[in-house]
Amino acid sequence: MAELTRLDVVLLPFEDVADHARSVSSSIDERHEVEFVLNETDVIPHVTVYSPEFPTNRVDEVVETVGQISELVSLPPGKFKACRADAGWLVMDLDIVGLQELHERLVHELNPLRENHIREKYSEKNRKNYTDDQWENVQQFGSANILGLFAPHLTLTRLKTIGDAGSVCG
């Protein structure tokens, strides 16, 4: 089996958005036990666009493809839509004009470089954790919440006590 590398294709938000996200994450940490707090060094605010595993020998092609596409794109600042809790994760949903189109282009251009590899977390034993649409995406593109299921968001933190998540965003 080929050596694999997981690569997250992400967007870094404008600095004012990143500052706000770090502030909210820190505020949540003051009231709840969390697994991480956004900062400027190792847990950087970002929007994940696509995150499969690629054969390590294809990483340079992935980086080159992302670079070529990113040179052609200029997205406007996004707007926060709402806070949402999902299995302990606290996220801010975003509305960014043009992001869906960029996401779809990246998925379609990068997908062949995966060489049909599917991450271990998507093994058959975990099938019950995904909807039929998510599972179809996994089989075709190596990731569940993409294309029509893509919901752009910025993750703020993950609570250690999952049951508390609804009260934070509620």
PDB file of C-alpha atoms in Angstrom:
ATOM      1  CA  MET A   1       0.000   0.000   0.000  1.00  0.00           C
ATOM      2  CA  ALA A   2       1.240   3.490  -0.856  1.00  0.00           C
ATOM      3  CA  GLU A   3       2.217   5.877   1.914  1.00  0.00           C
ATOM      4  CA  LEU A   4      -0.602   8.373   2.487  1.00  0.00           C
ATOM      5  CA  THR A   5      -0.747  11.982   3.604  1.00  0.00           C
ATOM      6  CA  ARG A   6      -3.858  13.765   4.818  1.00  0.00           C
ATOM      7  CA  LEU A   7      -4.027  17.270   3.443  1.00  0.00           C
ATOM      8  CA  ASP A   8      -6.602  19.813   4.518  1.00  0.00           C
ATOM      9  CA  VAL A   9      -7.323  22.375   1.826  1.00  0.00           C
ATOM     10  CA  VAL A  10      -8.383  25.415   3.827  1.00  0.00           C
ATOM     11  CA  LEU A  11      -9.201  29.093   3.517  1.00  0.00           C
ATOM     12  CA  LEU A  12      -7.720  31.459   6.044  1.00  0.00           C
ATOM     13  CA  PRO A  13     -10.236  34.152   6.967  1.00  0.00           C
ATOM     14  CA  PHE A  14      -9.606  37.878   6.885  1.00  0.00           C
ATOM     15  CA  GLU A  15      -7.827  39.003  10.052  1.00  0.00           C
ATOM     16  CA  ASP A  16     -10.902  40.680  11.585  1.00  0.00           C
ATOM     17  CA  VAL A  17     -12.876  37.442  11.196  1.00  0.00           C
ATOM     18  CA  ALA A  18      -9.981  35.418  12.640  1.00  0.00           C
ATOM     19  CA  ASP A  19      -9.698  37.829  15.601  1.00  0.00           C
ATOM     20  CA  HIS A  20     -13.427  37.516  16.291  1.00  0.00           C
ATOM     21  CA  ALA A  21     -13.270  33.710  16.097  1.00  0.00           C
ATOM     22  CA  ARG A  22     -10.304  33.586  18.517  1.00  0.00           C
ATOM     23  CA  SER A  23     -12.173  35.891  20.907  1.00  0.00           C
ATOM     24  CA  VAL A  24     -15.337  33.756  20.842  1.00  0.00           C
ATOM     25  CA  SER A  25     -13.310  30.564  21.266  1.00  0.00           C
ATOM     26  CA  SER A  26     -11.509  32.048  24.270  1.00  0.00           C
ATOM     27  CA  SER A  27     -14.806  33.217  25.759  1.00  0.00           C
ATOM     28  CA  ILE A  28     -16.250  29.709  25.483  1.00  0.00           C
ATOM     29  CA  ASP A  29     -13.130  28.343  27.199  1.00  0.00           C
ATOM     30  CA  GLU A  30     -13.795  30.643  30.173  1.00  0.00           C
ATOM     31  CA  ARG A  31     -17.215  29.026  30.750  1.00  0.00           C
ATOM     32  CA  HIS A  32     -16.759  25.415  29.602  1.00  0.00           C
ATOM     33  CA  GLU A  33     -14.110  22.721  29.484  1.00  0.00           C
ATOM     34  CA  VAL A  34     -12.862  22.598  25.900  1.00  0.00           C
ATOM     35  CA  GLU A  35     -10.454  20.458  23.915  1.00  0.00           C
ATOM     36  CA  PHE A  36      -8.761  23.466  22.267  1.00  0.00           C
ATOM     37  CA  VAL A  37      -8.882  27.242  21.938  1.00  0.00           C
ATOM     38  CA  LEU A  38      -8.182  29.040  18.670  1.00  0.00           C
ATOM     39  CA  ASN A  39      -4.946  31.028  18.686  1.00  0.00           C
ATOM     40  CA  GLU A  40      -2.373  32.545  16.336  1.00  0.00           C
ATOM     41  CA  THR A  41       0.183  29.748  16.356  1.00  0.00           C
ATOM     42  CA  ASP A  42      -1.022  26.155  16.364  1.00  0.00           C
ATOM     43  CA  VAL A  43      -4.846  26.158  16.270  1.00  0.00           C
ATOM     44  CA  ILE A  44      -5.443  28.731  13.568  1.00  0.00           C
ATOM     45  CA  PRO A  45      -8.946  29.815  12.496  1.00  0.00           C
ATOM     46  CA  HIS A  46      -9.728  28.363   9.081  1.00  0.00           C
ATOM     47  CA  VAL A  47     -12.476  27.044   6.823  1.00  0.00           C
ATOM     48  CA  THR A  48     -11.852  23.497   5.607  1.00  0.00           C
ATOM     49  CA  VAL A  49     -12.720  23.163   1.930  1.00  0.00           C
ATOM     50  CA  TYR A  50     -11.653  19.516   1.294  1.00  0.00           C
ATOM     51  CA  SER A  51      -9.675  17.063   3.439  1.00  0.00           C
ATOM     52  CA  PRO A  52      -8.980  13.639   1.967  1.00  0.00           C
ATOM     53  CA  GLU A  53      -5.789  11.582   2.107  1.00  0.00           C
ATOM     54  CA  PHE A  54      -3.537  11.482  -0.928  1.00  0.00           C
ATOM     55  CA  PRO A  55      -0.701   9.141  -1.831  1.00  0.00           C
ATOM     56  CA  THR A  56       2.413  10.914  -0.553  1.00  0.00           C
ATOM     57  CA  ASN A  57       3.974  10.811  -4.015  1.00  0.00           C
ATOM     58  CA  ARG A  58       1.095  13.035  -5.270  1.00  0.00           C
ATOM     59  CA  VAL A  59       1.440  15.774  -2.614  1.00  0.00           C
ATOM     60  CA  ASP A  60       3.456  18.072  -4.889  1.00  0.00           C
ATOM     61  CA  GLU A  61       0.724  17.818  -7.546  1.00  0.00           C
ATOM     62  CA  VAL A  62      -1.943  18.627  -4.955  1.00  0.00           C
ATOM     63  CA  VAL A  63      -0.034  21.698  -3.764  1.00  0.00           C
ATOM     64  CA  GLU A  64       0.565  22.836  -7.346  1.00  0.00           C
ATOM     65  CA  THR A  65      -3.103  22.390  -8.293  1.00  0.00           C
ATOM     66  CA  VAL A  66      -4.332  24.289  -5.229  1.00  0.00           C
ATOM     67  CA  GLY A  67      -1.810  27.039  -5.956  1.00  0.00           C
ATOM     68  CA  GLN A  68      -2.929  27.383  -9.567  1.00  0.00           C
ATOM     69  CA  ILE A  69      -6.598  27.564  -8.612  1.00  0.00           C
ATOM     70  CA  SER A  70      -5.991  29.994  -5.736  1.00  0.00           C
ATOM     71  CA  GLU A  71      -4.221  32.423  -8.076  1.00  0.00           C
ATOM     72  CA  LEU A  72      -7.442  32.701 -10.082  1.00  0.00           C
ATOM     73  CA  VAL A  73      -9.749  33.346  -7.127  1.00  0.00           C
ATOM     74  CA  SER A  74     -10.435  36.341  -4.923  1.00  0.00           C
ATOM     75  CA  LEU A  75     -13.261  35.814  -2.469  1.00  0.00           C
ATOM     76  CA  PRO A  76     -14.919  38.679  -0.609  1.00  0.00           C
ATOM     77  CA  PRO A  77     -15.063  38.683   3.196  1.00  0.00           C
ATOM     78  CA  GLY A  78     -17.624  36.274   4.552  1.00  0.00           C
ATOM     79  CA  LYS A  79     -20.417  36.847   7.018  1.00  0.00           C
ATOM     80  CA  PHE A  80     -21.213  34.772  10.071  1.00  0.00           C
ATOM     81  CA  LYS A  81     -24.671  33.242   9.725  1.00  0.00           C
ATOM     82  CA  ALA A  82     -25.159  31.343  12.979  1.00  0.00           C
ATOM     83  CA  CYS A  83     -23.482  29.343  15.706  1.00  0.00           C
ATOM     84  CA  ARG A  84     -24.151  25.615  15.463  1.00  0.00           C
ATOM     85  CA  ALA A  85     -23.388  22.666  17.734  1.00  0.00           C
ATOM     86  CA  ASP A  86     -22.577  19.273  16.218  1.00  0.00           C
ATOM     87  CA  ALA A  87     -21.485  16.369  18.446  1.00  0.00           C
ATOM     88  CA  GLY A  88     -19.690  18.740  20.805  1.00  0.00           C
ATOM     89  CA  TRP A  89     -18.107  20.781  18.038  1.00  0.00           C
ATOM     90  CA  LEU A  90     -19.051  24.469  18.084  1.00  0.00           C
ATOM     91  CA  VAL A  91     -18.919  26.122  14.679  1.00  0.00           C
ATOM     92  CA  MET A  92     -19.895  29.394  13.076  1.00  0.00           C
ATOM     93  CA  ASP A  93     -21.628  28.858   9.753  1.00  0.00           C
ATOM     94  CA  LEU A  94     -20.404  31.243   7.070  1.00  0.00           C
ATOM     95  CA  ASP A  95     -21.793  32.857   3.973  1.00  0.00           C
ATOM     96  CA  ILE A  96     -19.008  33.603   1.484  1.00  0.00           C
ATOM     97  CA  VAL A  97     -19.976  34.514  -2.079  1.00  0.00           C
ATOM     98  CA  GLY A  98     -18.176  32.203  -4.518  1.00  0.00           C
ATOM     99  CA  LEU A  99     -17.001  29.660  -1.941  1.00  0.00           C
ATOM    100  CA  GLN A 100     -19.330  26.867  -3.097  1.00  0.00           C
ATOM    101  CA  GLU A 101     -17.999  27.178  -6.650  1.00  0.00           C
ATOM    102  CA  LEU A 102     -14.386  27.209  -5.436  1.00  0.00           C
ATOM    103  CA  HIS A 103     -15.068  24.170  -3.249  1.00  0.00           C
ATOM    104  CA  GLU A 104     -16.596  22.219  -6.142  1.00  0.00           C
ATOM    105  CA  ARG A 105     -13.715  23.070  -8.464  1.00  0.00           C
ATOM    106  CA  LEU A 106     -11.135  21.980  -5.895  1.00  0.00           C
ATOM    107  CA  VAL A 107     -12.956  18.712  -5.166  1.00  0.00           C
ATOM    108  CA  HIS A 108     -13.272  17.816  -8.846  1.00  0.00           C
ATOM    109  CA  GLU A 109      -9.680  18.733  -9.720  1.00  0.00           C
ATOM    110  CA  LEU A 110      -8.065  17.161  -6.647  1.00  0.00           C
ATOM    111  CA  ASN A 111     -10.189  14.017  -6.434  1.00  0.00           C
ATOM    112  CA  PRO A 112      -8.292  12.073  -9.146  1.00  0.00           C
ATOM    113  CA  LEU A 113      -5.049  12.670  -7.232  1.00  0.00           C
ATOM    114  CA  ARG A 114      -6.460  10.644  -4.300  1.00  0.00           C
ATOM    115  CA  GLU A 115      -6.312   7.549  -6.490  1.00  0.00           C
ATOM    116  CA  ASN A 116      -9.602   6.370  -4.906  1.00  0.00           C
ATOM    117  CA  HIS A 117      -8.105   6.152  -1.405  1.00  0.00           C
ATOM    118  CA  ILE A 118     -10.639   6.425   1.424  1.00  0.00           C
ATOM    119  CA  ARG A 119      -9.595   7.495   4.927  1.00  0.00           C
ATOM    120  CA  GLU A 120      -9.740   4.908   7.702  1.00  0.00           C
ATOM    121  CA  LYS A 121     -12.428   6.864   9.547  1.00  0.00           C
ATOM    122  CA  TYR A 122     -14.719   6.040   6.610  1.00  0.00           C
ATOM    123  CA  SER A 123     -14.240   2.280   6.895  1.00  0.00           C
ATOM    124  CA  GLU A 124     -17.260   0.011   6.424  1.00  0.00           C
ATOM    125  CA  LYS A 125     -17.495  -0.532  10.204  1.00  0.00           C
ATOM    126  CA  ASN A 126     -18.369   3.189  10.551  1.00  0.00           C
ATOM    127  CA  ARG A 127     -20.968   3.193   7.770  1.00  0.00           C
ATOM    128  CA  LYS A 128     -23.814   3.599  10.277  1.00  0.00           C
ATOM    129  CA  ASN A 129     -22.482   7.059  11.215  1.00  0.00           C
ATOM    130  CA  TYR A 130     -23.227   8.520   7.770  1.00  0.00           C
ATOM    131  CA  THR A 131     -26.304   9.253   5.700  1.00  0.00           C
ATOM    132  CA  ASP A 132     -26.656   7.648   2.274  1.00  0.00           C
ATOM    133  CA  ASP A 133     -25.669  10.939   0.609  1.00  0.00           C
ATOM    134  CA  GLN A 134     -22.600  11.292   2.817  1.00  0.00           C
ATOM    135  CA  TRP A 135     -21.596   7.688   2.140  1.00  0.00           C
ATOM    136  CA  GLU A 136     -21.938   8.218  -1.620  1.00  0.00           C
ATOM    137  CA  ASN A 137     -19.633  11.258  -1.335  1.00  0.00           C
ATOM    138  CA  VAL A 138     -17.127   9.189   0.639  1.00  0.00           C
ATOM    139  CA  GLN A 139     -17.100   6.463  -2.001  1.00  0.00           C
ATOM    140  CA  GLN A 140     -16.734   8.910  -4.900  1.00  0.00           C
ATOM    141  CA  PHE A 141     -14.617  11.687  -3.380  1.00  0.00           C
ATOM    142  CA  GLY A 142     -13.101  10.424  -0.110  1.00  0.00           C
ATOM    143  CA  SER A 143     -14.965  12.896   2.093  1.00  0.00           C
ATOM    144  CA  ALA A 144     -18.526  13.056   3.463  1.00  0.00           C
ATOM    145  CA  ASN A 145     -19.698  16.661   3.715  1.00  0.00           C
ATOM    146  CA  ILE A 146     -18.807  17.973   0.295  1.00  0.00           C
ATOM    147  CA  LEU A 147     -20.496  19.250  -2.844  1.00  0.00           C
ATOM    148  CA  GLY A 148     -24.243  19.496  -2.108  1.00  0.00           C
ATOM    149  CA  LEU A 149     -23.589  18.744   1.588  1.00  0.00           C
ATOM    150  CA  PHE A 150     -20.809  21.329   1.974  1.00  0.00           C
ATOM    151  CA  ALA A 151     -21.627  23.729   4.820  1.00  0.00           C
ATOM    152  CA  PRO A 152     -18.854  26.329   5.093  1.00  0.00           C
ATOM    153  CA  HIS A 153     -18.005  26.950   8.726  1.00  0.00           C
ATOM    154  CA  LEU A 154     -15.246  28.014  11.033  1.00  0.00           C
ATOM    155  CA  THR A 155     -14.739  25.677  14.005  1.00  0.00           C
ATOM    156  CA  LEU A 156     -14.514  27.566  17.294  1.00  0.00           C
ATOM    157  CA  THR A 157     -13.776  24.678  19.678  1.00  0.00           C
ATOM    158  CA  ARG A 158     -14.943  21.278  20.836  1.00  0.00           C
ATOM    159  CA  LEU A 159     -16.439  20.856  24.283  1.00  0.00           C
ATOM    160  CA  LYS A 160     -15.215  18.043  26.508  1.00  0.00           C
ATOM    161  CA  THR A 161     -18.830  17.522  27.629  1.00  0.00           C
ATOM    162  CA  ILE A 162     -20.765  17.085  24.418  1.00  0.00           C
ATOM    163  CA  GLY A 163     -24.145  17.679  26.069  1.00  0.00           C
ATOM    164  CA  ASP A 164     -23.189  21.286  26.877  1.00  0.00           C
ATOM    165  CA  ALA A 165     -22.839  22.267  23.221  1.00  0.00           C
ATOM    166  CA  GLY A 166     -26.484  23.130  22.600  1.00  0.00           C
ATOM    167  CA  SER A 167     -26.559  25.613  25.472  1.00  0.00           C
ATOM    168  CA  VAL A 168     -23.548  27.520  24.092  1.00  0.00           C
ATOM    169  CA  CYS A 169     -25.120  28.164  20.703  1.00  0.00           C
ATOM    170  CA  GLY A 170     -28.725  28.180  21.854  1.00  0.00           C
TER     171      GLY A 170
END
